[in-house]
Short mmCIF file of C-alpha atoms and ligand atoms in Angstrom, two decimals:
data_model
loop_
_atom_site.label_atom_id
_atom_site.label_comp_id
_atom_site.label_asym_id
_atom_site.label_seq_id
_atom_site.Cartn_x
_atom_site.Cartn_y
_atom_site.Cartn_z
CA MET K 236 16.96 -129.91 138.99
CA ASP K 237 16.26 -133.31 140.53
CA LEU K 238 13.55 -132.74 143.10
CA ARG K 239 14.29 -135.92 145.02
CA HIS K 240 17.75 -134.89 146.15
CA SER K 241 17.31 -131.14 146.33
CA GLY K 242 16.48 -130.86 150.03
CA ILE K 243 13.14 -129.32 149.09
CA LYS K 244 10.08 -130.33 151.06
CA ILE K 245 6.94 -130.32 148.94
CA LYS K 246 3.35 -130.21 150.09
CA ILE K 247 0.61 -130.94 147.60
CA GLY K 248 -3.14 -131.05 148.03
CA LEU K 249 -5.58 -131.87 145.24
CA GLU K 250 -9.14 -130.87 144.43
CA ILE K 251 -10.51 -133.32 141.93
CA HIS K 252 -13.69 -132.79 139.94
CA ALA K 253 -15.06 -136.02 138.48
CA ALA K 254 -18.10 -136.02 136.19
CA LEU K 255 -20.63 -138.57 137.45
CA LEU K 256 -22.10 -141.11 135.03
CA THR K 257 -25.73 -140.37 135.79
CA SER K 258 -27.96 -140.28 132.73
CA SER K 259 -29.48 -136.88 133.62
CA LYS K 260 -28.03 -133.67 135.04
CA LEU K 261 -27.79 -132.73 138.71
CA PHE K 262 -30.86 -130.45 138.88
CA CYS K 263 -32.83 -131.14 135.69
CA ARG K 264 -33.65 -134.03 133.35
CA CYS K 265 -31.39 -133.03 130.45
CA SER K 266 -28.91 -135.66 129.27
CA THR K 267 -25.34 -135.58 130.57
CA ARG K 268 -23.81 -137.07 127.40
CA TRP K 269 -22.74 -133.85 125.74
CA GLN K 270 -19.58 -135.21 124.13
CA GLY K 271 -19.89 -135.01 120.35
CA ARG K 272 -23.36 -133.45 120.44
CA GLU K 273 -24.54 -130.32 118.65
CA PRO K 274 -23.84 -127.43 121.07
CA ASN K 275 -26.72 -126.04 123.15
CA THR K 276 -29.16 -128.83 122.34
CA LEU K 277 -29.18 -130.56 125.75
CA THR K 278 -30.58 -127.67 127.73
CA CYS K 279 -33.68 -126.48 129.56
CA PRO K 280 -34.60 -123.40 131.61
CA VAL K 281 -32.95 -124.92 134.72
CA CYS K 282 -29.49 -125.57 133.27
CA LEU K 283 -29.65 -122.32 131.27
CA GLY K 284 -30.25 -120.50 134.55
CA MET K 285 -33.50 -118.84 133.43
CA PRO K 286 -35.22 -116.69 136.05
CA GLY K 287 -38.02 -118.57 137.77
CA SER K 288 -36.68 -122.04 136.99
CA LYS K 289 -36.30 -124.34 139.99
CA PRO K 290 -33.69 -127.04 140.52
CA VAL K 291 -34.74 -130.57 141.56
CA LEU K 292 -32.00 -132.77 143.01
CA ASN K 293 -31.08 -135.99 141.14
CA GLU K 294 -31.11 -138.84 143.68
CA LYS K 295 -28.77 -140.98 141.54
CA ALA K 296 -26.07 -138.32 141.86
CA VAL K 297 -26.41 -138.40 145.65
CA GLU K 298 -26.09 -142.19 145.59
CA TYR K 299 -22.98 -142.01 143.39
CA ALA K 300 -21.33 -139.42 145.62
CA ILE K 301 -21.98 -141.65 148.63
CA ARG K 302 -20.53 -144.65 146.79
CA ILE K 303 -17.36 -142.62 146.21
CA ALA K 304 -17.29 -141.33 149.78
CA LEU K 305 -17.63 -144.83 151.24
CA ALA K 306 -14.87 -146.17 149.00
CA LEU K 307 -12.67 -143.33 150.30
CA ASN K 308 -13.47 -144.26 153.94
CA CYS K 309 -15.33 -141.00 154.56
CA LYS K 310 -17.90 -140.17 157.16
CA ILE K 311 -21.28 -139.51 155.53
CA ALA K 312 -23.22 -136.47 156.74
CA ARG K 313 -26.64 -137.20 158.26
CA GLU K 314 -27.89 -133.93 156.88
CA CYS K 315 -26.43 -131.45 154.42
CA PHE K 316 -27.53 -128.67 152.08
CA PHE K 317 -26.55 -126.77 148.97
CA SER K 318 -25.14 -123.27 148.70
CA ARG K 319 -24.73 -120.66 146.00
CA LYS K 320 -21.15 -119.77 145.15
CA SER K 321 -21.40 -116.33 143.57
CA TYR K 322 -19.10 -115.18 140.84
CA PHE K 323 -19.41 -113.68 137.40
CA TYR K 324 -18.11 -115.74 134.51
CA PRO K 325 -19.64 -116.41 131.09
CA ASP K 326 -19.80 -120.17 131.75
CA MET K 327 -22.20 -119.56 134.64
CA ALA K 328 -25.53 -118.19 133.40
CA LYS K 329 -26.99 -117.66 136.89
CA ASN K 330 -23.84 -115.88 138.12
CA PHE K 331 -23.64 -118.49 140.84
CA GLN K 332 -22.81 -122.17 141.00
CA ILE K 333 -24.88 -124.50 143.13
CA THR K 334 -22.39 -126.38 145.27
CA GLN K 335 -21.86 -127.47 148.86
CA TYR K 336 -19.76 -125.41 151.22
CA GLU K 337 -20.57 -125.42 154.92
CA ILE K 338 -21.51 -129.11 155.22
CA PRO K 339 -20.38 -131.41 152.43
CA ILE K 340 -22.07 -134.73 151.80
CA ALA K 341 -19.03 -136.54 153.29
CA SER K 342 -15.73 -135.76 154.98
CA ASN K 343 -12.73 -137.15 156.88
CA GLY K 344 -11.70 -140.11 154.78
CA TYR K 345 -8.42 -141.50 153.56
CA VAL K 346 -6.78 -143.49 150.80
CA GLU K 347 -3.91 -145.81 151.54
CA LEU K 348 -1.20 -145.43 148.92
CA ASP K 349 1.68 -147.90 149.30
CA GLY K 350 1.14 -148.02 153.03
CA LYS K 351 0.87 -144.23 153.43
CA LYS K 352 -2.40 -142.57 154.36
CA ILE K 353 -3.53 -139.68 152.18
CA ARG K 354 -6.33 -137.94 154.05
CA ILE K 355 -9.52 -136.92 152.24
CA LYS K 356 -10.86 -133.67 153.64
CA ARG K 357 -14.23 -133.60 151.95
CA VAL K 358 -16.41 -134.96 149.18
CA HIS K 359 -19.22 -132.83 147.81
CA LEU K 360 -21.63 -132.45 144.90
CA GLU K 361 -21.83 -129.48 142.58
CA GLU K 362 -22.97 -128.57 139.10
CA ASP K 363 -20.55 -128.29 136.18
CA PRO K 364 -20.44 -124.88 134.48
CA ALA K 365 -20.96 -124.57 130.72
CA ARG K 366 -18.11 -125.36 128.35
CA LEU K 367 -16.16 -122.47 126.86
CA VAL K 368 -14.81 -123.02 123.37
CA HIS K 369 -11.91 -120.70 122.60
CA VAL K 370 -11.69 -120.03 118.87
CA GLY K 371 -8.20 -119.07 117.77
CA PRO K 372 -4.64 -120.33 117.86
CA SER K 373 -4.68 -120.85 121.65
CA VAL K 374 -6.67 -120.05 124.77
CA ALA K 375 -4.58 -116.94 125.42
CA GLU K 376 -4.82 -115.73 121.82
CA ALA K 377 -8.45 -116.65 121.20
CA LYS K 378 -10.28 -114.38 118.74
CA TYR K 379 -13.60 -115.04 120.46
CA VAL K 380 -15.19 -117.52 122.84
CA LEU K 381 -18.26 -119.68 122.27
CA ILE K 382 -20.39 -121.10 125.08
CA ASP K 383 -21.93 -124.58 125.03
CA TYR K 384 -24.50 -125.06 127.77
CA ASN K 385 -24.82 -128.80 127.12
CA ARG K 386 -22.29 -129.40 129.90
CA SER K 387 -23.96 -126.94 132.25
CA GLY K 388 -25.48 -128.81 135.18
CA VAL K 389 -23.64 -132.12 134.75
CA PRO K 390 -23.12 -133.55 138.26
CA LEU K 391 -19.58 -133.24 139.53
CA CYS K 392 -18.22 -134.95 142.58
CA GLU K 393 -15.48 -132.82 144.10
CA ILE K 394 -12.92 -134.69 146.17
CA VAL K 395 -10.54 -132.60 148.25
CA THR K 396 -7.41 -134.06 149.85
CA GLU K 397 -5.39 -132.70 152.75
CA PRO K 398 -1.90 -131.53 151.65
CA ASP K 399 -0.44 -134.99 152.36
CA LEU K 400 1.17 -135.63 148.99
CA THR K 401 4.89 -134.93 148.99
CA SER K 402 5.97 -135.21 145.35
CA PRO K 403 4.55 -134.65 141.87
CA ARG K 404 5.01 -138.37 141.23
CA GLU K 405 3.00 -139.30 144.30
CA ALA K 406 0.25 -136.87 143.27
CA ARG K 407 0.06 -138.61 139.92
CA GLU K 408 -0.09 -142.05 141.52
CA PHE K 409 -2.83 -140.88 143.85
CA LEU K 410 -4.89 -139.51 140.97
CA GLN K 411 -4.46 -142.70 138.96
CA ARG K 412 -5.58 -144.76 141.92
CA LEU K 413 -8.57 -142.48 142.48
CA ALA K 414 -9.67 -142.62 138.83
CA ASN K 415 -9.27 -146.39 138.87
CA THR K 416 -11.38 -146.64 142.03
CA LEU K 417 -14.12 -144.45 140.57
CA GLU K 418 -14.25 -146.68 137.49
CA TYR K 419 -14.60 -149.80 139.62
CA LEU K 420 -17.52 -148.09 141.35
CA ASP K 421 -19.23 -147.64 137.95
CA VAL K 422 -19.81 -143.95 138.60
CA TYR K 423 -17.23 -142.49 136.25
CA ASP K 424 -15.69 -143.07 132.81
CA SER K 425 -12.18 -141.75 132.28
CA SER K 426 -12.41 -142.10 128.50
CA LEU K 427 -15.04 -139.35 128.27
CA GLU K 428 -13.70 -135.93 127.31
CA GLY K 429 -13.35 -133.57 130.26
CA SER K 430 -14.40 -136.24 132.77
CA MET K 431 -11.75 -135.30 135.35
CA ARG K 432 -10.29 -131.88 136.09
CA VAL K 433 -7.88 -131.21 138.88
CA ASP K 434 -6.82 -128.11 140.81
CA ALA K 435 -3.53 -128.67 142.59
CA ASN K 436 -2.22 -126.67 145.55
CA ILE K 437 1.50 -126.71 146.06
CA SER K 438 3.92 -125.06 148.46
CA ILE K 439 7.54 -125.82 149.13
CA GLN K 440 9.97 -125.39 151.94
CA LYS K 441 13.71 -125.15 151.65
CA GLY K 442 15.62 -124.72 154.89
CA SER K 443 14.04 -121.73 156.63
CA MET K 444 12.45 -120.41 153.44
CA ALA K 445 8.93 -121.31 152.42
CA SER K 446 6.56 -120.39 149.63
CA GLU K 447 2.93 -119.41 149.89
CA ARG K 448 0.44 -121.92 148.60
CA VAL K 449 -0.03 -121.64 144.83
CA GLU K 450 -3.02 -123.15 143.10
CA ILE K 451 -2.73 -124.55 139.58
CA LYS K 452 -6.18 -124.64 137.99
CA ASN K 453 -7.86 -127.06 135.67
CA ILE K 454 -5.29 -129.70 134.90
CA SER K 455 -6.52 -132.72 133.00
CA GLY K 456 -4.46 -135.88 132.65
CA PHE K 457 -2.14 -137.81 134.96
CA LYS K 458 1.02 -136.96 133.07
CA GLU K 459 0.00 -133.29 132.88
CA LEU K 460 -0.53 -133.19 136.65
CA GLU K 461 2.95 -134.52 137.33
CA GLU K 462 4.51 -132.15 134.79
CA ALA K 463 2.66 -129.09 136.04
CA LEU K 464 3.63 -129.79 139.67
CA THR K 465 7.24 -130.50 138.74
CA PHE K 466 7.50 -127.26 136.83
CA GLU K 467 5.88 -125.35 139.67
CA ALA K 468 8.08 -126.88 142.40
CA ILE K 469 11.21 -125.98 140.47
CA ARG K 470 9.95 -122.48 139.70
CA GLN K 471 9.25 -121.88 143.39
CA ALA K 472 12.60 -123.33 144.48
CA ASN K 473 14.49 -121.10 142.05
CA ALA K 474 12.57 -118.01 143.19
CA LEU K 475 13.32 -118.78 146.84
CA GLU K 476 16.97 -119.22 145.95
CA ARG K 477 17.00 -115.74 144.46
CA GLY K 478 15.47 -114.44 147.66
CA GLU K 479 12.11 -113.69 146.04
CA LYS K 480 8.78 -114.12 147.76
CA ILE K 481 6.19 -116.50 146.27
CA PRO K 482 2.83 -114.79 146.65
CA ARG K 483 -0.37 -116.71 147.11
CA GLU K 484 -1.87 -116.92 143.64
CA THR K 485 -3.79 -118.92 141.07
CA ARG K 486 -1.93 -120.16 138.02
CA GLY K 487 -2.81 -121.99 134.83
CA TYR K 488 -0.88 -124.77 133.14
CA ASP K 489 0.02 -124.72 129.46
CA SER K 490 0.54 -128.39 128.58
CA ASN K 491 2.13 -127.57 125.22
CA ALA K 492 4.76 -125.17 126.57
CA ARG K 493 4.89 -127.17 129.84
CA VAL K 494 4.87 -124.06 132.01
CA THR K 495 2.53 -122.62 134.60
CA TYR K 496 1.53 -118.96 134.26
CA SER K 497 -0.07 -116.47 136.60
CA LEU K 498 -3.83 -116.04 136.27
CA ARG K 499 -4.73 -113.90 139.26
CA GLY K 500 -4.04 -113.34 142.91
CA LYS K 501 -5.70 -116.10 144.89
CA GLU K 502 -9.13 -115.19 146.13
CA LEU K 503 -10.16 -116.57 149.49
CA GLU K 504 -13.13 -118.92 149.71
CA GLU K 505 -15.00 -116.34 151.80
CA GLU K 506 -14.88 -113.89 148.91
CA TYR K 507 -17.33 -116.01 146.95
CA GLY K 508 -20.06 -114.87 149.30
CA TYR K 509 -21.64 -118.29 149.77
CA ILE K 510 -25.30 -118.19 150.65
CA PHE K 511 -27.75 -120.97 151.40
CA GLU K 512 -29.60 -122.20 148.27
CA PRO K 513 -33.27 -121.49 149.05
CA ASP K 514 -34.69 -123.46 146.10
CA LEU K 515 -33.46 -126.82 147.39
CA PRO K 516 -34.60 -128.49 150.59
CA LYS K 517 -32.16 -129.77 153.18
CA LEU K 518 -30.84 -133.17 152.24
CA ARG K 519 -31.44 -135.79 154.92
CA ILE K 520 -29.43 -138.97 154.35
CA GLU K 521 -31.01 -142.03 155.90
CA LYS K 522 -28.76 -144.63 157.52
CA SER K 523 -30.55 -147.42 155.66
CA PHE K 524 -29.80 -145.71 152.34
CA VAL K 525 -26.09 -145.58 153.20
CA GLU K 526 -26.12 -149.19 154.42
CA ARG K 527 -27.71 -150.37 151.19
CA ILE K 528 -25.01 -148.58 149.16
CA LYS K 529 -22.30 -150.01 151.40
CA ARG K 530 -23.51 -153.54 150.74
CA SER K 531 -23.47 -152.95 146.99
CA LEU K 532 -19.83 -151.79 146.83
CA PRO K 533 -17.68 -153.94 144.54
CA GLU K 534 -14.18 -155.20 145.25
CA LEU K 535 -11.97 -152.11 144.89
CA PRO K 536 -8.69 -151.95 142.96
CA HIS K 537 -6.41 -152.04 146.01
CA GLN K 538 -8.33 -155.02 147.40
CA LYS K 539 -8.18 -156.85 144.10
CA MET K 540 -4.49 -156.12 143.87
CA GLU K 541 -3.86 -157.56 147.30
CA ARG K 542 -5.78 -160.71 146.40
CA LEU K 543 -4.07 -161.23 143.04
CA SER K 544 -0.61 -160.55 144.51
CA LYS K 545 -0.97 -163.72 146.51
CA PHE K 546 -0.35 -165.80 143.40
CA ILE K 547 1.19 -163.46 140.82
CA ASN K 548 3.92 -160.88 140.91
CA LYS K 549 2.91 -157.51 142.34
CA GLU K 550 3.82 -155.43 139.30
CA LEU K 551 1.74 -157.68 137.04
CA ALA K 552 -1.18 -157.53 139.47
CA LYS K 553 -0.96 -153.73 139.49
CA SER K 554 -0.90 -153.59 135.72
CA ILE K 555 -3.91 -155.89 135.34
CA VAL K 556 -5.97 -154.17 138.03
CA SER K 557 -5.37 -150.71 136.55
CA ASP K 558 -7.66 -151.63 133.63
CA LYS K 559 -11.01 -152.72 135.04
CA ASP K 560 -12.13 -154.71 132.00
CA LEU K 561 -8.75 -156.35 131.58
CA ALA K 562 -8.95 -157.43 135.23
CA LEU K 563 -12.38 -158.90 134.58
CA ALA K 564 -11.03 -160.82 131.58
CA TYR K 565 -8.08 -162.05 133.63
CA GLU K 566 -10.30 -163.42 136.37
CA ARG K 567 -12.41 -165.25 133.78
CA VAL K 568 -9.57 -166.84 131.84
CA ILE K 569 -7.65 -168.15 134.85
CA LYS K 570 -10.49 -170.58 135.41
CA HIS K 571 -9.15 -172.36 132.32
CA VAL K 572 -5.44 -171.57 131.98
CA ASP K 573 -2.39 -171.15 134.18
CA LYS K 574 -2.65 -168.02 136.35
CA LYS K 575 0.96 -166.97 135.98
CA LEU K 576 1.08 -167.48 132.23
CA ALA K 577 -2.14 -165.48 131.82
CA ALA K 578 -0.75 -162.72 134.08
CA VAL K 579 2.36 -162.29 131.94
CA TRP K 580 0.42 -162.26 128.69
CA LEU K 581 -2.37 -159.94 129.82
CA GLY K 582 -0.52 -157.78 132.36
CA ASN K 583 2.66 -157.37 130.40
CA VAL K 584 2.50 -158.25 126.69
CA LEU K 585 -1.10 -157.25 125.92
CA LYS K 586 -0.99 -154.22 128.23
CA LYS K 587 2.09 -152.88 126.46
CA ILE K 588 0.45 -153.30 123.07
CA LEU K 589 -2.70 -151.54 124.31
CA ASN K 590 -0.73 -148.70 125.91
CA TYR K 591 1.33 -148.22 122.79
CA ASN K 592 -1.88 -147.85 120.77
CA ASN K 593 -3.51 -145.68 123.42
CA LEU K 594 -6.28 -148.23 123.93
CA ARG K 595 -7.96 -149.91 126.86
CA PHE K 596 -9.21 -153.47 126.95
CA LYS K 597 -12.82 -152.44 126.46
CA ASP K 598 -11.87 -150.64 123.22
CA VAL K 599 -10.80 -153.87 121.52
CA CYS K 600 -13.09 -156.73 120.59
CA ILE K 601 -11.23 -159.70 122.05
CA THR K 602 -13.64 -162.14 123.68
CA HIS K 603 -12.84 -164.16 126.79
CA GLU K 604 -13.18 -167.36 124.73
CA GLN K 605 -10.57 -166.12 122.26
CA LEU K 606 -8.21 -165.28 125.09
CA VAL K 607 -8.59 -168.75 126.56
CA ARG K 608 -7.93 -170.34 123.18
CA PHE K 609 -4.89 -168.14 122.65
CA LEU K 610 -3.41 -168.78 126.10
CA LYS K 611 -4.04 -172.52 125.80
CA ALA K 612 -2.06 -172.58 122.54
CA LEU K 613 0.83 -170.94 124.37
CA GLU K 614 0.44 -173.18 127.38
CA LYS K 615 0.67 -176.30 125.22
CA GLY K 616 3.56 -174.87 123.22
CA GLU K 617 1.60 -174.91 119.97
CA ILE K 618 2.80 -171.40 119.12
CA THR K 619 6.03 -169.65 120.04
CA LYS K 620 6.24 -166.54 122.19
CA HIS K 621 7.21 -164.59 119.12
CA ALA K 622 4.17 -165.79 117.16
CA GLY K 623 1.99 -165.09 120.20
CA GLU K 624 3.03 -161.45 120.25
CA GLN K 625 2.34 -161.12 116.55
CA ILE K 626 -1.12 -162.62 116.93
CA LEU K 627 -1.99 -160.32 119.85
CA ARG K 628 -0.87 -157.28 117.89
CA GLU K 629 -3.28 -158.18 115.11
CA LEU K 630 -6.00 -159.32 117.45
CA ILE K 631 -6.50 -155.85 118.93
CA ARG K 632 -7.59 -154.68 115.47
CA ASP K 633 -9.22 -157.72 113.99
CA SER K 634 -10.79 -160.48 116.04
CA SER K 635 -10.50 -162.99 113.18
CA ALA K 636 -6.72 -162.89 113.70
CA ILE K 637 -7.28 -165.57 116.34
CA GLU K 638 -7.33 -168.09 113.45
CA LYS K 639 -3.62 -167.37 112.94
CA ILE K 640 -3.05 -169.74 115.84
CA VAL K 641 -3.43 -172.53 113.31
CA GLU K 642 -1.45 -170.82 110.56
CA MET K 643 1.37 -169.85 112.86
CA LYS K 644 1.81 -173.18 114.56
CA ARG K 645 5.25 -173.69 116.00
CA ILE K 646 7.66 -175.44 113.63
CA SER K 647 9.28 -178.26 115.56
CA ASP K 648 10.04 -180.47 112.57
CA GLU K 649 13.84 -180.52 112.37
CA ASN K 650 13.86 -181.13 108.63
CA LEU K 651 11.76 -178.05 108.00
CA ILE K 652 14.05 -175.93 110.19
CA LYS K 653 17.05 -177.43 108.44
CA ASN K 654 15.74 -176.41 105.01
CA VAL K 655 15.44 -172.82 106.18
CA ALA K 656 18.86 -172.93 107.85
CA VAL K 657 20.53 -174.13 104.65
CA LYS K 658 19.18 -171.09 102.82
CA VAL K 659 20.25 -168.74 105.60
CA LEU K 660 23.81 -170.09 105.66
CA GLU K 661 24.09 -169.81 101.89
CA ALA K 662 22.90 -166.22 101.94
CA ASN K 663 25.29 -165.16 104.74
CA PRO K 664 28.75 -166.56 104.02
CA LYS K 665 30.45 -163.75 105.95
CA ALA K 666 28.58 -164.52 109.14
CA VAL K 667 29.50 -168.17 108.77
CA LEU K 668 33.18 -167.24 108.50
CA ASP K 669 32.88 -164.92 111.50
CA TYR K 670 31.36 -167.74 113.52
CA LYS K 671 34.15 -170.11 112.56
CA SER K 672 36.70 -167.52 113.68
CA GLY K 673 35.05 -167.52 117.09
CA LYS K 674 32.59 -164.63 117.00
CA ARG K 675 29.59 -165.50 119.19
CA GLU K 676 27.42 -162.69 117.84
CA ALA K 677 27.53 -164.26 114.39
CA PHE K 678 25.60 -167.22 115.73
CA GLU K 679 22.93 -164.97 117.23
CA PHE K 680 22.69 -163.14 113.93
CA LEU K 681 22.15 -166.41 112.03
CA ILE K 682 19.54 -167.60 114.53
CA GLY K 683 17.79 -164.29 114.08
CA CYS K 684 17.69 -164.91 110.33
CA VAL K 685 16.17 -168.37 110.80
CA MET K 686 13.49 -166.96 113.11
CA ARG K 687 12.73 -164.18 110.67
CA GLU K 688 12.51 -166.58 107.72
CA THR K 689 9.99 -168.71 109.63
CA LYS K 690 8.08 -165.61 110.81
CA GLY K 691 8.97 -166.47 114.38
CA ARG K 692 7.38 -169.89 114.18
CA ALA K 693 10.51 -172.04 114.52
CA ASP K 694 10.93 -173.64 117.91
CA PRO K 695 13.83 -171.49 119.18
CA LYS K 696 15.50 -174.33 121.09
CA LYS K 697 15.34 -176.73 118.18
CA ALA K 698 16.53 -174.04 115.76
CA ARG K 699 19.65 -173.48 117.89
CA GLU K 700 20.37 -177.20 118.01
CA VAL K 701 19.94 -177.64 114.25
CA LEU K 702 22.04 -174.61 113.36
CA LYS K 703 24.80 -175.55 115.79
CA ARG K 704 25.00 -179.04 114.32
CA MET K 705 25.25 -177.62 110.81
CA LEU K 706 28.01 -175.16 111.70
CA ASP K 707 30.19 -177.34 113.86
ZN1 ZN G 851 -31.54 -128.87 131.79
MN1 MN G 852 -15.48 -127.05 142.59
#
């Protein structure tokens, strides 16, 4: 089913949990860097929920949440407090999570996505539960479950949107933009395991029929979000078609099978029995504190994109801006080389190579100086486009590959090209005959051979001229 032309109206709202990059946890001084650490070694009585332990709020986490809220055009609360959200689950030693309910730290913001406003309902702080490790072939078929409290108490910033997103694709774009913004703010790192988890609410309407809101829990990944929502929209549409009712419920997403499955009937927020957290004082947020944070905000992705689009193509600007460190490199190198040339090579060629290898610019050790040297060689025509691509492909693994610029210098000497062409013609008599009988493709084939023989170094224009002269 193609959702775009199905006459289905979709409403999607997201609740995003982003792990903040503070060095210590939200209510204790344990480290937040649990990834790759021995389980249950970054804990203390507070994050283990021992009776008698008292939480102390991490000011850095408050600052980071405000940074996010300001970037999302939210109104910052003058005063807020924490509440206990009570529920029993093995990842929650205290049987309650310290979160914010009645008054969040910020609310009423928006993000502009391609000219459309996506409203942000609230932004609040809460503690991450412990990590459950399911041992067995899958979560559903786990033999037993282990608990790692290293993650317990890591500060999460929860960002809740209004149901303003109208397609799975748009939801994905929104999430990408949000993650990108958080990285520019230096409060979040998307490459860390489990750094962003999303709950997505979706309901659909078809003619006079409508579904109840269904929540899909704990999705991680942009692609997974789009897939889960697409599956769910189609499932709901088919059920409505059959005249079935879609009950309000909570579902999970299996990213291997690419299906959502029922977890439980949806509980209402009130059922969590929120109560005021008596161990933490009210949080008063001074205006001067907010002003200081406001002044320290960096240029955000959408602002950078707007600025770059004034001199390079919009798609290239978007591609460059989506990788913070690549954008930084771009801005440095264009002080020395042509802006448009650099945009094509960084935003298109290099980005494709990085994406293909599942890497980001900060994962490879290419220095700004090397990039300038590389782009200058292209600018002056010292290397061909083909050679340039080859060098970049090696450069992401080995920074000494930059020396290939010398080795792979463009061959413009006609005699050298001619020598190669003679060999190519001798080795391909059939193609030569085909060409003489008027087949254009034969010429392209022979040119391809010359380029391959010279490892892409032959000046393509000269090679064509030389070959043409020899054939005619
Ligand atoms: Zn602790
Ligand atoms: Mn939450």
